[in-house]
């Protein structure tokens, strides 16, 4: 694989990351707690991508996307989970806006970091659109005639590494915005934005047709 090919793939991967999607709002929701929780959420999202990459390398993702039943089950489960996360974020925003900051802090203290990681991981794994990147986009950068598996793993690993860099910038950027706003106001705004976005994205995912 040439340097030019890797740079082209890097550009496409970065464009995919900076385009708002479910992962954006999952991480945003958790990043309002503190930057460590946001980073843990990002780790969960990237672990989900690693699952999709492994499935693509093994050919499992192609079989799922080729099966109408499997694709439908996966997308409905993913859509329902995104809507659930959205409603949960809106409930948190309501308690914070109309109650006291203590309620939100109590909720956050009960939300273990392993729970944040698992929630973010599941949100990504249940999104069939995440698998499409490794099925439809990544193969365009593979060199014909060379072994496929090492190339898929190399490009997949590069994509996941780029994602880590992006999410660190994203989380600390949100932390800066939070400091500019009052702590309570920023949490309400971020929860409401992420809540509505997750519900809308969940609905859109439910209406997605199998490619």
Tab-separated table of C-alpha atoms in Angstrom:
chain	number	residue	atom	x	y	z
A	1	UNK	CA	0.000	0.000	0.000
A	2	UNK	CA	1.399	3.369	-1.015
A	3	UNK	CA	1.655	6.449	1.169
A	4	UNK	CA	-0.738	8.247	-1.193
A	5	UNK	CA	-3.336	5.516	-0.723
A	6	UNK	CA	-3.021	5.650	3.061
A	7	UNK	CA	-3.334	9.455	3.040
A	8	UNK	CA	-6.454	9.234	0.880
A	9	UNK	CA	-7.974	6.706	3.272
A	10	UNK	CA	-7.063	8.933	6.225
A	11	UNK	CA	-8.932	11.839	4.638
A	12	UNK	CA	-12.054	9.756	4.025
A	13	UNK	CA	-11.961	8.302	7.553
A	14	UNK	CA	-11.592	11.750	9.146
A	15	UNK	CA	-14.502	13.045	7.073
A	16	UNK	CA	-16.629	10.171	8.360
A	17	UNK	CA	-15.717	11.029	11.960
A	18	UNK	CA	-16.424	14.753	11.744
A	19	UNK	CA	-19.845	14.105	10.179
A	20	UNK	CA	-22.420	14.087	13.020
A	21	UNK	CA	-23.983	10.701	13.682
A	22	UNK	CA	-25.164	8.521	16.592
A	23	UNK	CA	-21.655	8.199	18.028
A	24	UNK	CA	-21.376	11.990	18.278
A	25	UNK	CA	-24.394	12.280	20.510
A	26	UNK	CA	-23.657	9.178	22.581
A	27	UNK	CA	-20.235	10.593	23.466
A	28	UNK	CA	-21.635	14.117	23.912
A	29	UNK	CA	-24.180	12.885	26.425
A	30	UNK	CA	-21.533	11.260	28.614
A	31	UNK	CA	-18.971	14.023	28.139
A	32	UNK	CA	-21.252	16.452	29.999
A	33	UNK	CA	-20.429	14.567	33.205
A	34	UNK	CA	-16.656	15.075	32.913
A	35	UNK	CA	-13.956	14.575	30.317
A	36	UNK	CA	-12.896	11.187	31.759
A	37	UNK	CA	-16.415	9.798	31.332
A	38	UNK	CA	-16.469	11.230	27.807
A	39	UNK	CA	-13.190	9.497	26.947
A	40	UNK	CA	-14.507	6.197	28.352
A	41	UNK	CA	-17.600	6.581	26.168
A	42	UNK	CA	-15.342	7.200	23.160
A	43	UNK	CA	-13.381	4.042	24.012
A	44	UNK	CA	-16.655	2.124	23.980
A	45	UNK	CA	-17.569	3.552	20.570
A	46	UNK	CA	-14.163	2.673	19.139
A	47	UNK	CA	-14.374	-0.827	20.593
A	48	UNK	CA	-17.656	-1.186	18.722
A	49	UNK	CA	-15.863	-0.225	15.514
A	50	UNK	CA	-13.249	-2.864	16.283
A	51	UNK	CA	-16.072	-5.419	16.440
A	52	UNK	CA	-17.335	-4.270	13.026
A	53	UNK	CA	-13.807	-4.384	11.622
A	54	UNK	CA	-13.311	-7.948	12.880
A	55	UNK	CA	-16.688	-8.985	11.484
A	56	UNK	CA	-15.794	-7.484	8.112
A	57	UNK	CA	-12.420	-9.245	8.079
A	58	UNK	CA	-14.111	-12.568	8.818
A	59	UNK	CA	-16.884	-11.982	6.289
A	60	UNK	CA	-19.620	-11.992	8.939
A	61	UNK	CA	-20.663	-8.407	8.226
A	62	UNK	CA	-21.271	-9.213	4.556
A	63	UNK	CA	-23.538	-12.105	5.514
A	64	UNK	CA	-25.543	-9.924	7.940
A	65	UNK	CA	-26.012	-7.125	5.415
A	66	UNK	CA	-26.950	-9.662	2.733
A	67	UNK	CA	-29.690	-11.188	4.901
A	68	UNK	CA	-32.924	-9.195	5.046
A	69	UNK	CA	-33.946	-10.781	8.348
A	70	UNK	CA	-30.583	-10.298	10.063
A	71	UNK	CA	-30.312	-6.700	8.852
A	72	UNK	CA	-33.851	-5.886	9.990
A	73	UNK	CA	-33.348	-7.382	13.448
A	74	UNK	CA	-30.067	-5.503	13.883
A	75	UNK	CA	-31.411	-2.156	12.718
A	76	UNK	CA	-34.585	-2.366	14.861
A	77	UNK	CA	-32.548	-3.291	17.932
A	78	UNK	CA	-30.126	-0.449	17.198
A	79	UNK	CA	-32.935	2.043	16.591
A	80	UNK	CA	-34.725	1.080	19.803
A	81	UNK	CA	-31.500	1.423	21.786
A	82	UNK	CA	-30.765	4.882	20.362
A	83	UNK	CA	-34.292	6.031	21.206
A	84	UNK	CA	-33.874	4.657	24.734
A	85	UNK	CA	-30.606	6.575	25.167
A	86	UNK	CA	-32.282	9.714	23.826
A	87	UNK	CA	-35.199	9.473	26.242
A	88	UNK	CA	-32.792	8.848	29.104
A	89	UNK	CA	-30.835	11.995	28.181
A	90	UNK	CA	-34.035	14.086	28.053
A	91	UNK	CA	-35.098	12.785	31.469
A	92	UNK	CA	-31.722	13.798	32.897
A	93	UNK	CA	-32.066	17.239	31.322
A	94	UNK	CA	-35.534	17.678	32.836
A	95	UNK	CA	-34.369	16.754	36.329
A	96	UNK	CA	-31.385	19.066	36.058
A	97	UNK	CA	-33.425	22.007	34.754
A	98	UNK	CA	-36.366	21.696	37.148
A	99	UNK	CA	-34.763	20.036	40.110
A	100	UNK	CA	-31.376	20.547	41.621
A	101	UNK	CA	-27.841	19.843	40.487
A	102	UNK	CA	-27.622	17.288	43.278
A	103	UNK	CA	-30.077	14.988	41.488
A	104	UNK	CA	-27.914	14.919	38.377
A	105	UNK	CA	-24.778	14.357	40.384
A	106	UNK	CA	-26.455	11.478	42.225
A	107	UNK	CA	-27.440	9.924	38.897
A	108	UNK	CA	-23.936	10.344	37.533
A	109	UNK	CA	-22.391	8.802	40.632
A	110	UNK	CA	-24.515	5.696	40.115
A	111	UNK	CA	-23.488	5.430	36.482
A	112	UNK	CA	-20.345	3.317	36.635
A	113	UNK	CA	-17.663	3.894	34.062
A	114	UNK	CA	-17.964	0.273	32.961
A	115	UNK	CA	-21.654	0.989	32.350
A	116	UNK	CA	-20.786	4.020	30.217
A	117	UNK	CA	-18.301	1.924	28.245
A	118	UNK	CA	-20.809	-0.887	27.704
A	119	UNK	CA	-23.590	1.498	26.713
A	120	UNK	CA	-21.405	3.218	24.117
A	121	UNK	CA	-20.088	-0.101	22.816
A	122	UNK	CA	-23.593	-1.498	22.370
A	123	UNK	CA	-24.873	1.646	20.640
A	124	UNK	CA	-22.165	1.267	17.989
A	125	UNK	CA	-22.338	-2.515	17.592
A	126	UNK	CA	-26.118	-2.376	17.030
A	127	UNK	CA	-25.769	0.224	14.265
A	128	UNK	CA	-25.566	-1.562	10.881
A	129	UNK	CA	-24.494	1.707	9.241
A	130	UNK	CA	-21.205	1.481	11.129
A	131	UNK	CA	-20.569	-1.851	9.422
A	132	UNK	CA	-21.148	-0.296	6.010
A	133	UNK	CA	-17.897	1.664	6.263
A	134	UNK	CA	-15.905	-1.560	6.419
A	135	UNK	CA	-18.031	-3.234	3.743
A	136	UNK	CA	-18.543	-0.444	1.206
A	137	UNK	CA	-15.845	2.193	1.773
A	138	UNK	CA	-12.755	0.399	3.058
A	139	UNK	CA	-12.554	-2.160	0.159
A	140	UNK	CA	-12.082	0.723	-2.304
A	141	UNK	CA	-8.621	1.283	-0.784
A	142	UNK	CA	-7.474	-2.340	-0.963
A	143	UNK	CA	-4.715	-3.265	-3.378
A	144	UNK	CA	-5.803	-5.925	-5.844
A	145	UNK	CA	-3.627	-9.011	-5.915
A	146	UNK	CA	-2.319	-8.534	-2.369
A	147	UNK	CA	-3.598	-10.527	0.637
A	148	UNK	CA	-6.894	-8.968	1.756
A	149	UNK	CA	-6.934	-9.763	5.481
A	150	UNK	CA	-3.724	-7.869	6.416
A	151	UNK	CA	-4.924	-4.846	4.428
A	152	UNK	CA	-8.340	-4.827	6.105
A	153	UNK	CA	-6.737	-5.084	9.532
A	154	UNK	CA	-4.202	-2.338	8.726
A	155	UNK	CA	-6.778	0.127	7.404
A	156	UNK	CA	-9.214	-0.785	10.175
A	157	UNK	CA	-6.567	-0.197	12.826
A	158	UNK	CA	-5.653	3.135	11.207
A	159	UNK	CA	-9.313	4.141	11.208
A	160	UNK	CA	-9.727	3.269	14.893
A	161	UNK	CA	-6.505	5.120	15.810
A	162	UNK	CA	-7.676	8.232	13.946
A	163	UNK	CA	-10.953	7.931	15.816
A	164	UNK	CA	-9.201	8.004	19.183
A	165	UNK	CA	-7.455	11.252	18.206
A	166	UNK	CA	-10.733	12.747	16.984
A	167	UNK	CA	-12.670	11.806	20.126
A	168	UNK	CA	-10.028	13.258	22.434
A	169	UNK	CA	-10.316	16.571	20.563
A	170	UNK	CA	-14.121	16.293	20.603
A	171	UNK	CA	-14.389	15.600	24.336
A	172	UNK	CA	-11.964	18.328	25.380
A	173	UNK	CA	-13.691	20.740	22.989
A	174	UNK	CA	-16.971	20.038	24.763
A	175	UNK	CA	-15.222	20.567	28.097
A	176	UNK	CA	-14.147	24.023	26.911
A	177	UNK	CA	-17.716	24.875	25.885
A	178	UNK	CA	-18.946	23.660	29.262
A	179	UNK	CA	-16.537	26.019	30.995
A	180	UNK	CA	-17.785	28.952	28.917
A	181	UNK	CA	-21.375	28.216	29.923
A	182	UNK	CA	-22.552	27.651	33.457
A	183	UNK	CA	-22.158	24.029	34.542
A	184	UNK	CA	-25.880	23.461	34.973
A	185	UNK	CA	-26.850	25.233	31.745
A	186	UNK	CA	-24.321	23.316	29.660
A	187	UNK	CA	-25.521	19.968	31.006
A	188	UNK	CA	-29.143	20.790	30.236
A	189	UNK	CA	-28.291	21.985	26.708
A	190	UNK	CA	-26.019	19.027	25.907
A	191	UNK	CA	-28.510	16.506	27.279
A	192	UNK	CA	-31.387	18.042	25.326
A	193	UNK	CA	-29.421	18.244	22.087
A	194	UNK	CA	-28.063	14.708	22.383
A	195	UNK	CA	-31.455	13.366	23.530
A	196	UNK	CA	-33.402	14.792	20.598
A	197	UNK	CA	-30.661	13.852	18.124
A	198	UNK	CA	-30.503	10.246	19.343
A	199	UNK	CA	-34.279	9.849	19.080
A	200	UNK	CA	-34.297	11.301	15.553
A	201	UNK	CA	-31.345	9.146	14.499
A	202	UNK	CA	-33.035	6.102	16.001
A	203	UNK	CA	-36.134	6.801	13.933
A	204	UNK	CA	-34.034	7.299	10.820
A	205	UNK	CA	-32.203	4.036	11.430
A	206	UNK	CA	-35.499	2.172	11.784
A	207	UNK	CA	-36.510	3.431	8.310
A	208	UNK	CA	-33.189	2.499	6.691
A	209	UNK	CA	-33.426	0.010	3.833
A	210	UNK	CA	-30.945	-2.810	3.414
A	211	UNK	CA	-28.195	-1.713	0.982
